[in-house]
Short mmCIF file of C-alpha atoms and ligand atoms in Angstrom, two decimals:
data_model
loop_
_atom_site.label_atom_id
_atom_site.label_comp_id
_atom_site.label_asym_id
_atom_site.label_seq_id
_atom_site.Cartn_x
_atom_site.Cartn_y
_atom_site.Cartn_z
CA MET T 1 124.63 81.36 117.06
CA GLU T 2 123.78 85.02 117.20
CA TYR T 3 120.63 86.96 116.42
CA ILE T 4 120.44 89.29 113.45
CA SER T 5 117.78 91.80 112.46
CA THR T 6 115.49 91.27 109.46
CA ARG T 7 116.08 94.93 108.56
CA GLY T 8 119.84 94.54 108.51
CA SER T 9 121.08 97.66 110.26
CA ALA T 10 121.18 96.56 113.91
CA PRO T 11 124.23 94.71 115.21
CA SER T 12 123.96 90.99 115.88
CA ILE T 13 123.49 90.03 119.52
CA ALA T 14 123.31 86.94 121.72
CA SER T 15 119.98 85.28 122.50
CA LYS T 16 119.74 86.67 126.04
CA LYS T 17 120.00 90.20 124.69
CA ALA T 18 117.49 89.46 121.95
CA ILE T 19 115.00 88.26 124.57
CA ILE T 20 115.55 91.34 126.73
CA LYS T 21 115.18 93.71 123.78
CA GLY T 22 112.24 92.08 122.00
CA MET T 23 112.67 94.10 118.84
CA ALA T 24 115.77 95.44 117.08
CA GLU T 25 116.40 99.18 117.06
CA ASP T 26 116.08 99.27 113.25
CA LYS T 27 112.47 98.05 113.75
CA GLY T 28 113.42 94.60 112.48
CA LEU T 29 112.82 91.25 114.17
CA TYR T 30 115.60 89.09 115.53
CA VAL T 31 116.23 85.82 113.70
CA PRO T 32 118.89 83.17 114.24
CA SER T 33 122.04 83.78 112.20
CA ALA T 34 121.88 80.12 111.09
CA PHE T 35 119.63 77.13 111.67
CA PRO T 36 121.08 74.12 113.48
CA PHE T 37 120.48 70.67 112.01
CA LEU T 38 118.33 68.68 114.44
CA GLY T 39 116.80 66.11 112.08
CA PRO T 40 113.98 63.65 112.72
CA ASN T 41 115.55 62.15 115.83
CA PRO T 42 116.74 64.96 118.10
CA PHE T 43 115.82 63.16 121.31
CA ALA T 44 118.06 60.13 120.82
CA GLY T 45 119.87 59.19 124.00
CA ILE T 46 117.95 61.61 126.14
CA GLY T 47 118.08 60.55 129.77
CA GLU T 48 114.90 61.36 131.62
CA ASP T 49 112.22 61.65 128.96
CA SER T 50 109.94 64.51 129.98
CA TYR T 51 108.59 67.39 127.93
CA ALA T 52 111.00 69.69 129.80
CA THR T 53 114.09 67.66 128.93
CA ARG T 54 112.95 67.31 125.32
CA ALA T 55 112.36 71.06 125.10
CA VAL T 56 115.88 71.67 126.40
CA ARG T 57 117.27 69.49 123.59
CA ILE T 58 115.70 71.79 121.01
CA LEU T 59 116.26 75.07 122.84
CA GLU T 60 119.95 74.57 123.63
CA SER T 61 120.91 75.07 120.00
CA PHE T 62 118.85 78.27 119.74
CA LEU T 63 119.85 79.74 123.10
CA PRO T 64 123.56 78.87 123.32
CA ASP T 65 124.44 81.62 125.78
CA TYR T 66 122.19 80.03 128.42
CA THR T 67 123.94 77.29 130.37
CA PRO T 68 122.39 73.78 130.17
CA ALA T 69 121.56 74.10 133.88
CA GLU T 70 119.77 77.42 133.32
CA LEU T 71 117.72 75.96 130.49
CA LEU T 72 116.86 72.82 132.41
CA LYS T 73 115.74 74.78 135.45
CA ALA T 74 113.65 77.14 133.32
CA CYS T 75 111.97 74.31 131.40
CA GLN T 76 111.36 72.19 134.47
CA THR T 77 109.68 75.11 136.21
CA ALA T 78 107.68 76.12 133.15
CA TYR T 79 106.41 72.69 132.12
CA ALA T 80 105.26 71.12 135.37
CA GLU T 81 102.10 70.73 137.47
CA ASN T 82 100.86 74.06 136.15
CA PHE T 83 99.83 72.01 133.10
CA ASP T 84 96.90 69.65 133.53
CA ALA T 85 98.43 66.96 131.29
CA PRO T 86 101.68 65.25 132.29
CA ALA T 87 102.71 65.08 128.63
CA ILE T 88 102.35 68.92 128.54
CA ALA T 89 101.58 68.88 124.78
CA PRO T 90 99.90 65.50 124.22
CA VAL T 91 99.04 64.16 120.76
CA ARG T 92 95.60 62.58 120.15
CA PHE T 93 94.76 60.51 117.10
CA LEU T 94 91.47 60.77 115.24
CA GLY T 95 90.01 57.94 113.18
CA ASP T 96 90.51 59.90 109.96
CA GLY T 97 94.30 59.85 110.26
CA THR T 98 94.67 63.29 111.79
CA ALA T 99 97.00 63.65 114.75
CA ILE T 100 96.10 66.52 117.06
CA LEU T 101 98.79 68.31 119.01
CA GLU T 102 97.03 69.75 122.06
CA LEU T 103 98.80 72.93 123.07
CA TRP T 104 96.28 74.16 125.62
CA HIS T 105 96.89 72.23 128.81
CA GLY T 106 98.53 75.19 130.51
CA PRO T 107 96.96 77.48 133.12
CA THR T 108 95.08 79.76 130.70
CA LEU T 109 93.83 76.96 128.44
CA ALA T 110 95.28 78.38 125.22
CA PHE T 111 98.49 77.68 123.35
CA LYS T 112 100.19 80.93 124.38
CA ASP T 113 101.04 79.26 127.69
CA MET T 114 103.52 77.01 125.86
CA ALA T 115 105.68 80.08 125.35
CA LEU T 116 104.54 82.40 128.13
CA GLN T 117 105.08 79.89 130.91
CA LEU T 118 108.72 79.65 129.83
CA MET T 119 109.62 83.10 128.55
CA PRO T 120 109.54 84.85 131.96
CA HIS T 121 112.17 82.40 133.24
CA LEU T 122 114.29 83.02 130.17
CA LEU T 123 113.94 86.77 130.68
CA SER T 124 114.71 86.69 134.43
CA THR T 125 117.78 84.56 133.74
CA ALA T 126 118.91 86.91 130.99
CA LEU T 127 118.52 89.92 133.31
CA GLN T 128 120.84 88.29 135.84
CA SER T 129 123.60 88.39 133.22
CA GLU T 130 123.21 92.14 132.76
CA THR T 131 125.85 94.32 134.35
CA GLU T 132 123.36 97.09 135.06
CA ARG T 133 120.63 96.43 137.61
CA TYR T 134 117.12 97.48 136.65
CA GLU T 135 113.60 96.14 136.69
CA VAL T 136 111.77 95.31 133.49
CA VAL T 137 108.19 96.45 133.16
CA ILE T 138 106.28 94.32 130.70
CA LEU T 139 103.44 96.31 129.21
CA VAL T 140 100.71 94.49 127.33
CA ALA T 141 97.65 95.59 125.41
CA THR T 142 95.42 92.58 124.93
CA SER T 143 92.25 91.59 123.19
CA GLY T 144 91.92 88.75 125.70
CA ASP T 145 94.13 85.67 125.54
CA THR T 146 97.61 87.15 125.59
CA GLY T 147 96.91 89.34 128.61
CA LYS T 148 95.99 86.47 130.86
CA ALA T 149 98.76 84.21 129.59
CA ALA T 150 101.30 86.97 130.21
CA LEU T 151 99.95 87.78 133.70
CA GLU T 152 100.01 84.14 134.65
CA GLY T 153 103.47 83.58 133.19
CA PHE T 154 105.14 86.65 134.67
CA SER T 155 103.45 86.48 138.07
CA GLY T 156 106.26 86.11 140.60
CA ALA T 157 109.07 86.38 138.02
CA SER T 158 112.09 88.08 139.56
CA GLY T 159 113.23 91.42 138.23
CA VAL T 160 110.03 91.86 136.24
CA ARG T 161 106.68 93.56 136.73
CA ILE T 162 103.78 93.20 134.38
CA PHE T 163 100.83 95.44 133.61
CA VAL T 164 97.99 94.67 131.20
CA PHE T 165 95.50 97.01 129.56
CA TYR T 166 92.39 95.50 128.02
CA PRO T 167 89.32 97.07 126.40
CA HIS T 168 86.53 97.77 128.89
CA GLU T 169 83.58 95.56 127.91
CA GLY T 170 85.64 94.37 124.95
CA VAL T 171 86.67 90.92 126.19
CA SER T 172 84.60 87.87 127.09
CA THR T 173 83.38 87.38 130.67
CA ILE T 174 85.77 84.49 131.14
CA GLN T 175 88.69 86.45 129.74
CA ARG T 176 87.94 89.40 132.02
CA LEU T 177 87.60 87.20 135.09
CA GLN T 178 90.83 85.43 134.23
CA MET T 179 92.67 88.75 134.25
CA VAL T 180 91.05 90.60 137.15
CA THR T 181 91.47 87.66 139.53
CA GLN T 182 95.19 87.25 138.81
CA ARG T 183 97.30 87.09 141.97
CA GLY T 184 100.93 88.10 142.29
CA ARG T 185 102.95 90.88 143.92
CA ASN T 186 104.27 92.10 140.57
CA VAL T 187 101.11 92.06 138.42
CA GLY T 188 98.45 94.62 137.55
CA ALA T 189 95.66 95.10 135.04
CA CYS T 190 93.26 97.87 134.11
CA ALA T 191 90.36 98.21 131.68
CA VAL T 192 90.55 101.05 129.16
CA GLN T 193 87.43 102.85 128.00
CA GLY T 194 87.50 102.10 124.29
CA ASN T 195 88.26 99.16 122.04
CA PHE T 196 91.38 97.05 121.61
CA ASP T 197 92.91 99.55 119.19
CA ASP T 198 92.59 102.31 121.81
CA ALA T 199 94.38 100.17 124.39
CA GLN T 200 97.03 99.21 121.84
CA THR T 201 97.58 102.80 120.71
CA GLY T 202 97.84 103.95 124.33
CA VAL T 203 100.49 101.32 125.06
CA LYS T 204 102.43 102.24 121.93
CA GLN T 205 102.37 105.90 122.98
CA ILE T 206 103.79 105.00 126.37
CA PHE T 207 106.55 102.98 124.70
CA SER T 208 107.54 105.84 122.41
CA ASP T 209 107.18 108.76 124.86
CA PRO T 210 110.67 109.99 125.84
CA ALA T 211 109.40 111.79 128.96
CA ILE T 212 107.72 108.66 130.32
CA ASN T 213 110.72 106.50 129.50
CA GLY T 214 113.06 109.04 131.10
CA LYS T 215 111.06 109.07 134.30
CA LEU T 216 110.91 105.27 134.41
CA ALA T 217 114.66 105.04 133.83
CA ALA T 218 115.23 107.40 136.75
CA PHE T 219 113.45 104.88 138.94
CA ASN T 220 115.40 101.99 137.40
CA PHE T 221 112.56 100.68 135.30
CA ARG T 222 112.72 99.75 131.63
CA LEU T 223 109.75 98.99 129.46
CA SER T 224 109.58 95.81 127.46
CA SER T 225 106.92 93.82 125.71
CA ALA T 226 105.94 90.18 125.73
CA ASN T 227 104.27 90.07 122.37
CA SER T 228 104.80 87.32 119.89
CA ILE T 229 107.63 88.96 117.98
CA ASN T 230 109.94 88.43 120.96
CA TRP T 231 112.33 85.55 120.27
CA GLY T 232 111.63 84.32 123.80
CA ARG T 233 108.11 83.54 122.67
CA LEU T 234 109.01 81.96 119.36
CA ALA T 235 111.82 79.64 120.43
CA PRO T 236 109.68 77.58 122.87
CA GLN T 237 107.20 76.94 120.07
CA ILE T 238 109.73 75.16 117.88
CA ALA T 239 110.14 72.43 120.49
CA TYR T 240 106.60 71.05 120.36
CA TYR T 241 106.67 70.29 116.66
CA PHE T 242 109.60 67.99 117.33
CA THR T 243 107.87 66.35 120.32
CA GLY T 244 104.65 66.01 118.29
CA TYR T 245 106.50 64.27 115.47
CA ASP T 246 108.31 62.04 117.94
CA ASP T 247 105.02 61.09 119.58
CA MET T 248 103.58 60.12 116.18
CA VAL T 249 106.57 57.82 115.63
CA THR T 250 106.28 56.33 119.12
CA ALA T 251 102.56 55.67 118.59
CA GLY T 252 103.41 53.76 115.41
CA LYS T 253 101.52 56.18 113.16
CA ILE T 254 104.57 57.04 111.05
CA GLN T 255 108.08 55.73 110.46
CA ARG T 256 110.91 57.92 111.68
CA GLY T 257 112.09 60.02 108.77
CA GLN T 258 108.71 59.89 107.01
CA THR T 259 107.37 63.30 106.00
CA ILE T 260 104.19 64.72 107.50
CA LEU T 261 102.01 67.78 106.96
CA ILE T 262 101.49 70.32 109.68
CA CYS T 263 98.34 72.43 109.82
CA VAL T 264 98.23 75.51 112.05
CA PRO T 265 95.33 77.91 112.71
CA THR T 266 97.08 81.22 112.26
CA GLY T 267 96.81 84.84 113.34
CA ASN T 268 100.08 86.65 113.94
CA PHE T 269 102.00 83.91 112.10
CA GLY T 270 104.05 82.98 115.17
CA ASN T 271 102.94 79.41 115.70
CA ILE T 272 103.22 78.39 112.05
CA LEU T 273 106.55 80.17 111.70
CA ALA T 274 107.87 77.94 114.47
CA ALA T 275 106.81 74.92 112.40
CA TYR T 276 108.62 76.36 109.39
CA TYR T 277 111.74 76.84 111.52
CA ALA T 278 111.43 73.21 112.65
CA ARG T 279 111.41 72.29 108.95
CA LEU T 280 114.56 74.35 108.38
CA CYS T 281 116.15 72.36 111.22
CA GLY T 282 115.47 69.10 109.43
CA LEU T 283 112.11 67.97 110.80
CA PRO T 284 110.62 66.06 107.84
CA LEU T 285 107.66 68.25 106.95
CA SER T 286 106.32 68.25 103.42
CA ARG T 287 103.93 71.15 103.60
CA LEU T 288 102.68 73.64 106.13
CA ILE T 289 99.00 74.42 105.94
CA CYS T 290 98.26 77.95 107.03
CA ALA T 291 94.63 78.17 108.16
CA SER T 292 92.86 81.51 108.53
CA ASN T 293 89.35 82.50 109.53
CA GLN T 294 87.30 85.04 107.58
CA ASN T 295 90.21 87.47 107.97
CA ARG T 296 91.87 85.63 105.10
CA ILE T 297 94.75 87.97 104.37
CA LEU T 298 97.35 85.18 104.68
CA THR T 299 95.40 82.85 102.40
CA ASP T 300 95.36 85.55 99.75
CA PHE T 301 99.04 86.25 100.24
CA ILE T 302 100.05 82.61 99.85
CA ARG T 303 97.83 82.20 96.79
CA THR T 304 98.66 85.45 94.98
CA GLY T 305 101.82 86.93 96.49
CA VAL T 306 99.93 90.13 97.30
CA TYR T 307 99.65 91.20 100.94
CA ASP T 308 96.92 93.81 101.12
CA ARG T 309 95.60 95.03 104.45
CA ARG T 310 93.21 97.53 102.86
CA ARG T 311 90.20 95.35 103.57
CA ASP T 312 87.38 94.91 106.05
CA PHE T 313 88.15 93.50 109.45
CA TYR T 314 85.78 90.80 110.72
CA LYS T 315 85.04 89.80 114.30
CA THR T 316 84.79 86.03 114.30
CA GLU T 317 84.26 83.18 116.77
CA SER T 318 88.03 82.59 116.62
CA PRO T 319 89.01 86.05 117.97
CA SER T 320 92.67 85.26 118.57
CA MET T 321 93.06 84.99 114.80
CA ASP T 322 91.25 88.23 113.97
CA ILE T 323 94.36 89.96 112.69
CA LEU T 324 95.22 91.91 109.56
CA ILE T 325 98.89 92.52 110.23
CA SER T 326 100.72 89.27 110.90
CA SER T 327 103.92 90.59 112.43
CA ASN T 328 105.89 87.38 112.34
CA LEU T 329 105.43 87.03 108.59
CA GLU T 330 108.43 89.36 108.33
CA ARG T 331 110.64 86.53 109.50
CA LEU T 332 109.40 84.27 106.71
CA LEU T 333 109.87 87.07 104.18
CA PHE T 334 113.47 87.34 105.32
CA GLU T 335 114.06 83.71 104.32
CA LEU T 336 112.11 84.13 101.07
CA ALA T 337 114.29 87.12 100.19
CA GLU T 338 117.33 84.91 100.80
CA ARG T 339 118.13 86.98 103.87
CA GLN T 340 118.52 90.23 101.99
CA ALA T 341 117.39 92.75 104.57
CA ALA T 342 117.06 95.58 102.05
CA ILE T 343 114.35 93.69 100.18
CA VAL T 344 112.43 92.95 103.39
CA SER T 345 112.71 96.58 104.49
CA ALA T 346 111.28 97.77 101.18
CA TRP T 347 108.26 95.43 101.48
CA MET T 348 107.62 96.45 105.09
CA GLU T 349 107.94 100.15 104.30
CA LYS T 350 105.46 99.79 101.48
CA LEU T 351 103.07 98.00 103.82
CA ALA T 352 103.38 100.81 106.35
CA SER T 353 102.98 103.65 103.85
CA GLN T 354 100.61 102.19 101.26
CA GLY T 355 98.94 99.31 103.06
CA TRP T 356 100.13 96.59 100.69
CA TYR T 357 103.11 94.98 98.96
CA ASP T 358 103.67 92.07 96.64
CA ILE T 359 106.50 89.61 96.19
CA PRO T 360 107.93 88.54 92.80
CA SER T 361 107.05 85.22 91.18
CA ASN T 362 110.28 83.50 92.16
CA PRO T 363 109.95 83.65 95.94
CA LEU T 364 106.19 83.19 95.48
CA GLY T 365 106.71 79.84 93.76
CA GLN T 366 109.01 78.79 96.55
CA LEU T 367 106.50 79.92 99.18
CA GLN T 368 103.76 77.90 97.49
CA SER T 369 105.93 74.82 97.29
CA PHE T 370 106.00 74.50 101.07
CA PHE T 371 102.95 76.47 102.24
CA TYR T 372 99.30 75.97 101.46
CA GLY T 373 96.89 78.72 102.47
CA GLY T 374 93.21 78.21 103.15
CA PHE T 375 90.45 79.76 105.23
CA ALA T 376 87.22 78.77 106.94
CA GLY T 377 84.25 81.10 107.41
CA HIS T 378 81.65 81.02 110.18
CA GLN T 379 79.56 78.11 108.85
CA ASP T 380 82.59 75.98 107.90
CA THR T 381 84.05 76.47 111.37
CA LEU T 382 80.89 75.45 113.20
CA LEU T 383 80.46 72.50 110.84
CA ALA T 384 84.00 71.33 111.56
CA ILE T 385 83.34 71.43 115.33
CA ARG T 386 80.15 69.44 114.88
CA GLU T 387 81.65 66.87 112.51
CA ALA T 388 84.73 66.28 114.62
CA PHE T 389 82.50 65.74 117.64
CA GLU T 390 79.87 63.57 115.96
CA LYS T 391 82.09 61.51 113.67
CA GLN T 392 85.36 61.40 115.60
CA GLY T 393 84.19 61.92 119.18
CA TYR T 394 86.61 64.81 119.50
CA LEU T 395 85.62 68.21 120.82
CA MET T 396 87.59 71.15 119.43
CA ASP T 397 87.51 74.90 119.94
CA PRO T 398 86.76 77.29 117.04
CA HIS T 399 90.43 78.12 116.35
CA THR T 400 91.35 74.46 116.05
CA ALA T 401 88.21 73.93 113.97
CA VAL T 402 89.39 76.50 111.44
CA GLY T 403 92.52 74.37 111.05
CA TYR T 404 90.56 71.14 110.81
CA SER T 405 88.25 72.57 108.17
CA VAL T 406 91.12 73.86 106.03
CA LEU T 407 92.98 70.57 106.41
CA GLN T 408 89.93 68.71 105.07
CA LYS T 409 89.66 71.11 102.14
CA TYR T 410 93.34 70.61 101.40
CA ARG T 411 92.92 66.84 101.38
CA GLU T 412 89.89 67.04 99.08
CA GLU T 413 91.58 69.46 96.73
CA THR T 414 94.92 67.68 96.43
CA GLY T 415 94.22 64.07 97.37
CA ASP T 416 97.45 64.24 99.37
CA PRO T 417 97.48 61.21 101.70
CA THR T 418 100.43 62.43 103.82
CA PRO T 419 99.76 62.02 107.58
CA ALA T 420 98.92 65.34 109.20
CA LEU T 421 99.56 66.92 112.57
CA LEU T 422 97.03 69.63 113.46
CA ALA T 423 97.97 72.22 116.08
CA SER T 424 95.08 72.58 118.54
CA THR T 425 95.36 76.00 120.13
CA ALA T 426 92.65 76.33 122.77
CA SER T 427 90.45 74.26 125.05
CA PRO T 428 86.88 74.04 123.72
CA PHE T 429 85.70 75.14 127.16
CA LYS T 430 87.37 78.48 126.73
CA PHE T 431 85.14 79.24 123.76
CA ASN T 432 82.05 77.47 125.04
CA ARG T 433 79.50 79.77 123.38
CA ALA T 434 80.61 79.05 119.82
CA VAL T 435 81.13 75.38 120.58
CA LEU T 436 77.60 75.01 121.98
CA GLU T 437 76.17 76.82 118.99
CA ALA T 438 78.04 74.43 116.70
CA LEU T 439 76.53 71.50 118.57
CA GLY T 440 73.06 72.89 117.88
CA ARG T 441 72.36 74.50 121.27
CA ASP T 442 71.13 78.00 121.85
CA PRO T 443 73.59 79.78 124.15
CA SER T 444 71.80 83.15 124.18
CA GLY T 445 70.84 84.62 127.53
CA LYS T 446 72.87 82.14 129.62
CA ASP T 447 75.80 83.10 131.79
CA GLU T 448 79.29 81.72 131.28
CA PHE T 449 79.13 79.26 134.14
CA ASN T 450 75.83 77.82 132.94
CA LEU T 451 77.37 77.39 129.53
CA LEU T 452 80.37 75.58 130.98
CA GLU T 453 78.06 73.20 132.80
CA GLU T 454 75.99 72.62 129.70
CA LEU T 455 79.07 71.82 127.64
CA ALA T 456 80.37 69.49 130.34
CA ALA T 457 77.03 67.66 130.39
CA ILE T 458 76.86 67.19 126.61
CA THR T 459 80.43 66.07 126.22
CA ARG T 460 80.71 64.20 129.52
CA GLN T 461 84.02 65.96 130.08
CA PRO T 462 84.88 67.82 133.30
CA ILE T 463 85.03 71.62 133.30
CA PRO T 464 88.72 72.60 133.52
CA ALA T 465 89.40 73.59 137.14
CA LYS T 466 91.02 76.85 136.06
CA LEU T 467 87.69 77.95 134.62
CA SER T 468 85.29 76.67 137.28
CA GLU T 469 87.33 78.26 140.07
CA LEU T 470 86.88 81.72 138.50
CA LYS T 471 83.43 81.85 140.01
CA PHE T 472 84.92 81.87 143.51
CA LEU T 473 88.01 84.07 143.13
CA SER T 474 87.85 87.70 144.18
CA GLU T 475 88.36 90.44 141.65
CA VAL T 476 91.55 92.23 142.62
CA HIS T 477 92.11 94.48 139.60
CA ARG T 478 88.92 96.50 139.28
CA GLY T 479 90.25 99.69 137.72
CA VAL T 480 88.84 101.33 134.59
CA CYS T 481 90.57 104.32 133.01
CA THR T 482 90.38 106.55 129.98
CA LYS T 483 92.98 106.32 127.26
CA GLN T 484 94.50 109.61 128.45
CA LYS T 485 95.08 108.26 131.96
CA MET T 486 96.97 105.09 131.04
CA ALA T 487 100.43 106.46 131.81
CA GLU T 488 99.18 107.73 135.17
CA VAL T 489 97.72 104.33 135.99
CA LEU T 490 101.06 102.76 135.19
CA ASP T 491 102.87 105.24 137.48
CA GLN T 492 100.47 104.38 140.24
CA PHE T 493 101.11 100.67 139.77
CA LEU T 494 104.87 101.25 139.94
CA GLY T 495 104.51 103.46 143.00
CA ILE T 496 106.04 106.52 141.32
CA LYS T 497 102.94 108.60 140.71
CA GLY T 498 103.50 112.29 141.34
CA LYS T 499 107.10 111.72 142.39
CA GLY T 500 109.90 113.79 140.92
CA HIS T 501 112.82 111.75 139.74
CA ALA T 502 116.21 113.44 139.57
CA HIS T 503 117.24 112.83 143.18
CA LEU T 504 116.07 109.24 143.07
CA SER T 505 118.10 108.14 140.11
CA THR T 506 120.59 106.13 142.11
CA GLU T 507 118.04 104.30 144.19
CA ARG T 508 118.19 100.56 143.71
CA ARG T 509 115.03 98.57 143.38
C1 PLP K 601 97.16 83.45 119.49
C2 PLP K 601 96.27 82.34 119.07
C3 PLP K 601 96.28 81.83 117.74
C4 PLP K 601 97.14 82.41 116.66
O1 PLP K 601 98.49 82.14 116.84
P1 PLP K 601 99.60 82.98 116.05
O2 PLP K 601 100.89 82.53 116.58
O3 PLP K 601 99.30 84.42 116.33
O4 PLP K 601 99.41 82.66 114.61
C5 PLP K 601 95.46 80.76 117.45
N1 PLP K 601 94.63 80.23 118.37
C6 PLP K 601 94.58 80.69 119.65
C7 PLP K 601 93.62 80.08 120.60
C8 PLP K 601 95.39 81.76 120.04
O5 PLP K 601 95.32 82.21 121.31
#
């Protein structure tokens, strides 16, 4: 299997290359040239039954240029004691027939760990196969969750350094503490005066500046990104839909081969795309429920076929889903267009130039036959948290609650009794303010650690150690810079500030 670009004019490459590159040079996204058939029983005959060995089963067909030993080592390192649940992605069952796939037992308490704990190992391994020797510099602009997950995942990875820019005073206290206390010889972070867009624009300028890239190359550095369009982030996400299904069978909730629904709270369309890919590989899924918050652009797209970003942007209590451009949707469009890259390119160009595009009725009908789009606003989200806690004894975070609310609406609207698996994407403790509000408490004026204690007391659940320890860790990345100084800050981090470069170009790092 090779990787081809959704825009059709970049050559096909092997998976290691696709993971190193992130994005194709024709601005397209890499997708598998074909989907392997894995079916409802991919783990048959597996020896040692751990999450790592099950993940290898799924990943080996998508990453065929990695040796089985490389994959096993990467997965066993990624999915180990750094997760606080031995099952890694355990499934819980609610009384109302909903199965919940908990994807947040990793070190940063959100689902991005499922991919970002593994991807650095995949990248380091891929770099070892390169004939040229250079160090990759992962540059991230974050609104909160991705930054920490990337720092944590790449900390200590060989051949890679990572630097994160986040908006000064634009992330939650917990999110900031998680980033500024990150240890590791190869990690750095800095606040940018401005909002997330400023940080993002600054990072994009660094990526596209030939002078900066030339200087970095002279010192044997190459920039790369760890955002969710990288295949190395998507592939690990396919695995847990198979393990979740398998766990439902093992628990006796479904028969093997029986179809289920999957509901995913969605932002950049990465997590739900992985579920769709699992479906293309033969996992018996009837429909995929795409749940949005008030930023309901995907709901509108699935219902009308019109993708229109010319709309207001809302800040919600599920911030990781506050997105108006869902990058990974391009991969779904590629399948809807029957893999005709020219059609995808035309839609994407129209989106870039005019802010919208629409798809014809034929692919739209197909889209609607296997996707359902719904959204939950502020009140619905808080209500879902409260109901799940009071009626089912299950505490969920606001992102998961958006999914739960939309799943309930879907069931009411359609009467569809198919068993459902809901992707739970963050620990409720990570978003304690909104959760406490939903439970009828007044969180105003209290600090984060008081809120954690209050939530622990109400729910009689322990505060996750990764959060309580933040109080005692020292802040090692205290820098704040202006947007104009970002490149300089990066140079400083890499130890090349003020240095010329020509005479150093052969130096090995
Ligand atoms: C990133 C994130 C999402 C959205 O996932 P996508 O793959 O971007 O759709 C949902 N919930 C949480 C907690 C997240 O961090």
